[in-house]
Short mmCIF file of C-alpha atoms in Angstrom, two decimals:
data_model
loop_
_atom_site.label_atom_id
_atom_site.label_comp_id
_atom_site.label_asym_id
_atom_site.label_seq_id
_atom_site.Cartn_x
_atom_site.Cartn_y
_atom_site.Cartn_z
CA GLU A 1 -41.00 -52.96 17.21
CA THR A 2 -38.32 -51.02 19.10
CA ASP A 3 -36.42 -51.75 22.29
CA VAL A 4 -39.03 -50.16 24.57
CA ASP A 5 -39.88 -52.89 27.09
CA CYS A 6 -42.61 -51.31 29.27
CA GLY A 7 -41.31 -53.36 32.16
CA GLY A 8 -42.51 -56.59 30.55
CA PRO A 9 -41.42 -59.27 28.12
CA THR A 10 -40.22 -58.25 24.69
CA THR A 11 -43.20 -59.62 22.81
CA CYS A 12 -45.18 -57.56 20.36
CA PRO A 13 -47.57 -55.84 20.85
CA ARG A 14 -47.09 -55.24 24.56
CA CYS A 15 -47.42 -51.62 25.80
CA ALA A 16 -50.62 -50.21 27.29
CA ASP A 17 -51.98 -46.74 26.58
CA TYR A 18 -49.77 -43.88 27.81
CA ALA A 19 -46.69 -46.09 28.19
CA ALA A 20 -43.56 -44.82 26.45
CA CYS A 21 -43.20 -45.87 22.81
CA ASP A 22 -41.03 -45.26 19.77
CA ALA A 23 -43.19 -47.02 17.17
CA ALA A 24 -46.80 -48.11 16.73
CA THR A 25 -45.75 -51.73 17.06
CA ASP A 26 -44.67 -51.03 20.65
CA CYS A 27 -48.33 -50.57 21.65
CA THR A 28 -51.29 -52.86 22.23
CA THR A 29 -53.51 -50.33 20.41
CA GLY A 30 -51.15 -50.15 17.44
CA ALA A 31 -50.78 -46.39 17.86
CA CYS A 32 -47.86 -44.32 19.18
CA THR A 33 -48.59 -40.60 19.50
CA MET A 34 -46.16 -38.01 20.86
CA GLY A 35 -44.02 -40.77 22.36
CA ARG A 36 -46.91 -42.39 24.26
CA CYS A 37 -49.08 -45.37 23.35
CA GLY A 38 -52.60 -44.55 22.19
CA THR A 39 -54.19 -42.16 19.73
CA THR A 40 -54.57 -39.13 22.00
CA GLY A 41 -50.95 -38.41 22.83
CA CYS A 42 -49.85 -36.93 26.11
CA VAL A 43 -48.23 -33.50 26.42
CA PRO A 44 -45.07 -33.52 28.58
CA PHE A 45 -45.20 -31.24 31.62
CA PRO A 46 -43.99 -27.69 30.97
CA GLY A 47 -40.61 -26.84 32.43
CA GLY A 48 -39.43 -30.46 32.58
CA ALA A 49 -41.34 -33.70 32.21
CA THR A 50 -38.86 -36.04 33.92
CA ASP A 51 -37.41 -35.59 37.41
CA SER A 52 -34.03 -36.77 38.67
CA PHE A 53 -35.52 -40.03 39.98
CA GLY A 54 -37.04 -40.83 36.60
CA TYR A 55 -40.76 -40.12 36.97
CA PHE A 56 -42.31 -38.85 33.73
CA GLY A 57 -45.31 -36.51 33.73
CA CYS A 58 -47.71 -35.60 30.93
CA SER A 59 -51.20 -34.17 30.52
CA LEU A 60 -54.15 -34.74 28.23
CA THR A 61 -57.89 -34.13 28.04
CA PRO A 62 -59.58 -37.43 27.18
CA THR A 63 -63.22 -37.73 26.18
CA THR A 64 -63.90 -39.51 29.47
CA LEU A 65 -61.70 -39.32 32.55
CA PRO A 66 -60.45 -42.83 33.44
CA CYS A 67 -60.36 -42.53 37.24
CA PRO A 68 -62.86 -44.88 38.94
CA ASP A 69 -65.99 -43.34 40.43
CA ILE A 70 -66.06 -44.08 44.18
CA SER A 71 -68.76 -41.53 45.03
CA THR A 72 -71.04 -44.25 46.41
CA THR A 73 -68.62 -47.08 47.19
CA GLY A 74 -65.62 -45.40 48.80
CA THR A 75 -65.07 -45.09 52.54
CA ALA A 76 -66.21 -41.60 53.58
CA LEU A 77 -63.98 -39.73 56.02
CA THR A 78 -65.13 -37.12 58.53
CA LEU A 79 -62.41 -34.49 58.25
CA ASP A 80 -62.28 -31.14 59.99
CA ASP A 81 -60.50 -28.08 58.60
CA ASP A 82 -56.85 -28.95 57.80
CA ASP A 83 -57.42 -32.43 59.19
CA ALA A 84 -55.62 -35.58 58.03
CA VAL A 85 -55.88 -39.31 58.62
CA ALA A 86 -53.58 -42.26 57.91
CA ILE A 87 -55.14 -44.85 55.59
CA PRO A 88 -53.94 -48.23 54.29
CA ILE A 89 -52.91 -48.27 50.64
CA GLY A 90 -53.95 -51.90 50.38
CA PHE A 91 -50.82 -53.09 48.58
CA PRO A 92 -47.06 -52.36 48.50
CA PHE A 93 -46.62 -49.08 46.62
CA ASP A 94 -43.20 -47.85 45.50
CA TYR A 95 -42.79 -44.09 45.81
CA TYR A 96 -39.40 -42.63 44.96
CA GLY A 97 -37.71 -45.94 45.71
CA THR A 98 -39.36 -46.65 49.07
CA THR A 99 -42.11 -49.24 49.45
CA ARG A 100 -45.15 -47.84 51.25
CA THR A 101 -48.22 -49.52 52.71
CA MET A 102 -49.77 -46.48 54.47
CA VAL A 103 -50.33 -42.88 53.41
CA THR A 104 -51.75 -39.81 55.14
CA LEU A 105 -54.83 -38.39 53.41
CA SER A 106 -55.11 -34.64 53.94
CA ALA A 107 -58.25 -32.52 53.77
CA ASN A 108 -56.18 -30.04 51.75
CA GLY A 109 -56.05 -32.08 48.56
CA GLY A 110 -52.92 -34.17 48.97
CA LEU A 111 -51.42 -37.47 50.11
CA VAL A 112 -48.37 -37.35 52.37
CA PHE A 113 -45.79 -39.95 53.37
CA ASP A 114 -43.79 -39.76 56.62
CA ASP A 115 -45.87 -36.86 57.93
CA THR A 116 -49.27 -36.30 59.48
CA TYR A 117 -50.06 -32.79 58.29
CA LEU A 118 -50.32 -30.85 55.06
CA SER A 119 -50.50 -27.08 55.44
CA PHE A 120 -53.56 -25.18 54.23
CA SER A 121 -51.06 -22.85 52.51
CA ASN A 122 -49.74 -24.60 49.41
CA GLU A 123 -46.13 -24.27 48.26
CA CYS A 124 -44.50 -24.56 44.88
CA PHE A 125 -41.91 -27.30 44.39
CA PRO A 126 -39.18 -27.58 45.50
CA LEU A 127 -40.50 -27.07 49.01
CA SER A 128 -38.80 -24.30 50.94
CA ALA A 129 -39.01 -26.10 54.26
CA THR A 130 -37.66 -29.59 54.99
CA PRO A 131 -38.82 -31.62 51.97
CA TYR A 132 -41.39 -34.27 52.65
CA GLU A 133 -42.95 -36.74 50.27
CA ILE A 134 -46.27 -35.56 48.89
CA ILE A 135 -48.67 -36.31 46.06
CA ALA A 136 -50.42 -33.00 45.42
CA GLY A 137 -53.70 -33.62 43.64
CA LEU A 138 -55.15 -30.18 44.32
CA TRP A 139 -53.11 -28.84 47.23
CA THR A 140 -55.07 -25.83 48.39
CA ASP A 141 -57.19 -24.75 51.36
CA LEU A 142 -60.10 -27.14 51.00
CA TYR A 143 -62.80 -27.21 53.66
CA PRO A 144 -64.69 -30.50 54.17
CA PRO A 145 -66.83 -29.39 57.16
CA ASP A 146 -69.18 -27.33 54.98
CA GLY A 147 -70.40 -30.08 52.70
CA GLY A 148 -69.11 -32.66 50.28
CA THR A 149 -67.05 -35.74 51.06
CA VAL A 150 -63.53 -37.12 51.02
CA ARG A 151 -63.47 -40.82 50.14
CA TYR A 152 -60.97 -43.59 49.48
CA GLU A 153 -61.15 -47.16 48.22
CA THR A 154 -58.73 -49.93 47.29
CA ARG A 155 -59.88 -51.78 44.17
CA GLY A 156 -58.86 -54.64 41.91
CA ALA A 157 -56.67 -57.71 42.31
CA ALA A 158 -52.89 -58.15 42.36
CA PRO A 159 -50.85 -57.11 40.46
CA ASN A 160 -53.23 -54.40 39.24
CA ARG A 161 -54.67 -53.00 42.46
CA GLN A 162 -55.48 -49.31 42.85
CA LEU A 163 -55.93 -46.91 45.74
CA VAL A 164 -58.49 -44.30 44.68
CA VAL A 165 -58.89 -41.05 46.65
CA ARG A 166 -61.54 -38.42 45.84
CA TRP A 167 -61.88 -34.88 47.17
CA ASN A 168 -65.41 -33.57 46.56
CA VAL A 169 -65.41 -30.54 48.88
CA GLN A 170 -65.52 -26.75 49.02
CA HIS A 171 -62.71 -24.22 49.08
CA ILE A 172 -62.57 -22.36 52.38
CA ASP A 173 -62.64 -18.95 50.65
CA LEU A 174 -66.10 -19.73 49.23
CA SER A 175 -67.58 -21.72 52.10
CA PRO A 176 -70.43 -22.43 52.70
CA SER A 177 -72.00 -21.65 49.33
CA GLY A 178 -69.22 -22.43 46.86
CA MET A 179 -69.15 -25.22 44.31
CA LEU A 180 -67.52 -28.54 45.21
CA SER A 181 -64.22 -29.75 43.82
CA ASP A 182 -64.17 -33.14 42.13
CA VAL A 183 -60.58 -34.33 42.05
CA THR A 184 -59.49 -37.98 42.12
CA VAL A 185 -55.98 -39.39 42.57
CA VAL A 186 -55.24 -43.03 41.74
CA LEU A 187 -52.18 -44.93 43.00
CA HIS A 188 -51.49 -47.98 40.84
CA GLU A 189 -49.73 -51.07 42.15
CA SER A 190 -47.21 -50.56 39.32
CA GLY A 191 -46.12 -47.29 40.94
CA ASP A 192 -47.90 -45.10 38.38
CA ILE A 193 -50.14 -42.24 39.54
CA ASP A 194 -53.14 -40.65 37.80
CA ALA A 195 -54.92 -37.42 38.73
CA CYS A 196 -58.36 -36.63 37.29
CA TYR A 197 -59.81 -33.13 37.46
CA ALA A 198 -63.55 -33.49 36.89
CA ASN A 199 -64.26 -30.11 38.49
CA THR A 200 -61.90 -27.39 39.72
CA THR A 201 -64.42 -24.54 39.48
CA PHE A 202 -65.40 -23.18 42.89
CA GLY A 203 -66.95 -19.93 41.67
CA ASP A 204 -64.06 -17.50 42.19
CA PRO A 205 -61.31 -16.77 39.62
CA PHE A 206 -58.78 -16.40 42.44
CA VAL A 207 -59.04 -20.13 43.22
CA ASP A 208 -60.67 -21.69 40.13
CA GLY A 209 -58.66 -24.05 37.94
CA GLY A 210 -55.76 -24.36 40.36
CA ALA A 211 -55.11 -20.60 40.60
CA ALA A 212 -54.30 -21.07 44.30
CA ALA A 213 -53.14 -24.69 44.24
CA THR A 214 -50.17 -26.98 43.57
CA ALA A 215 -50.37 -30.08 41.37
CA GLY A 216 -47.42 -32.46 41.26
CA ILE A 217 -45.38 -35.04 43.15
CA SER A 218 -42.41 -34.54 45.43
CA GLY A 219 -39.98 -36.93 47.06
CA SER A 220 -37.37 -36.25 49.69
CA GLY A 221 -34.43 -34.08 48.73
CA THR A 222 -34.62 -32.40 45.33
CA ASN A 223 -36.82 -34.95 43.56
CA HIS A 224 -40.05 -33.38 42.35
CA LEU A 225 -42.26 -33.18 39.28
CA GLN A 226 -44.59 -30.20 39.23
CA PHE A 227 -47.32 -29.58 36.67
CA SER A 228 -48.58 -26.26 38.01
CA CYS A 229 -48.47 -23.93 41.00
CA ASN A 230 -50.79 -20.97 41.59
CA THR A 231 -51.78 -20.77 37.93
CA ASN A 232 -55.12 -21.42 36.26
CA SER A 233 -53.77 -24.58 34.59
CA LEU A 234 -56.14 -27.28 35.86
CA PRO A 235 -59.29 -27.03 33.73
CA ASN A 236 -62.23 -29.35 34.13
CA GLY A 237 -61.61 -32.61 32.27
CA LEU A 238 -57.81 -32.59 32.64
CA LEU A 239 -55.90 -35.82 33.26
CA LEU A 240 -52.36 -35.81 34.65
CA LEU A 241 -50.22 -38.94 34.39
CA TYR A 242 -47.13 -39.62 36.50
CA ARG A 243 -45.30 -42.66 35.20
CA HIS A 244 -42.94 -44.58 37.48
CA PRO A 245 -39.52 -45.29 35.93
#
């Protein structure tokens, strides 16, 4: 085994799938692929996989997306166009060094800290205006009033609780007859973040697959980790992992 500690005791094996590894013996599965535990590997984000705070981002396309299905159990929100609502995370969640217990859930495909609004017009990171802290699952002009649902749910028991948020709504450019997004973001009590893209096809190449969206995380100042912005880089079945340092 190597000196990778995964935030836990130095006993072997000890690292869960997608944790950093240098050798197979670092991992509970006995496999280390492309520097991450497990057999699938995880491709580092293009243009830089680690930000100045230390978050690491990588992507993969697993056989089955791991994000929990809350389509029937999650709390459904009634959101108007460009609406947002503050929700409890359900546990202390560290984001860029600040412990959070509440987050603002936006109709436009993102979670925001210290703000109550996320513009319908997405931006690429770094943000041109005053930076605010955002988790961009599929930051684009989504439109809940014309069908679909936005749901959230806190699951599990300490120290492994999760906040799960799902956007299953239309894009405003194709409302009211477009296909529904199916994007889920999971905040882990460990500080890790997952984003599952079950469906990003609305029925128009100008918005399909993230062609008019931002996917990434941003803290205050210059800290940010972007996977894509306004490019068709979010195919159905994609999983993005953001690993807390």
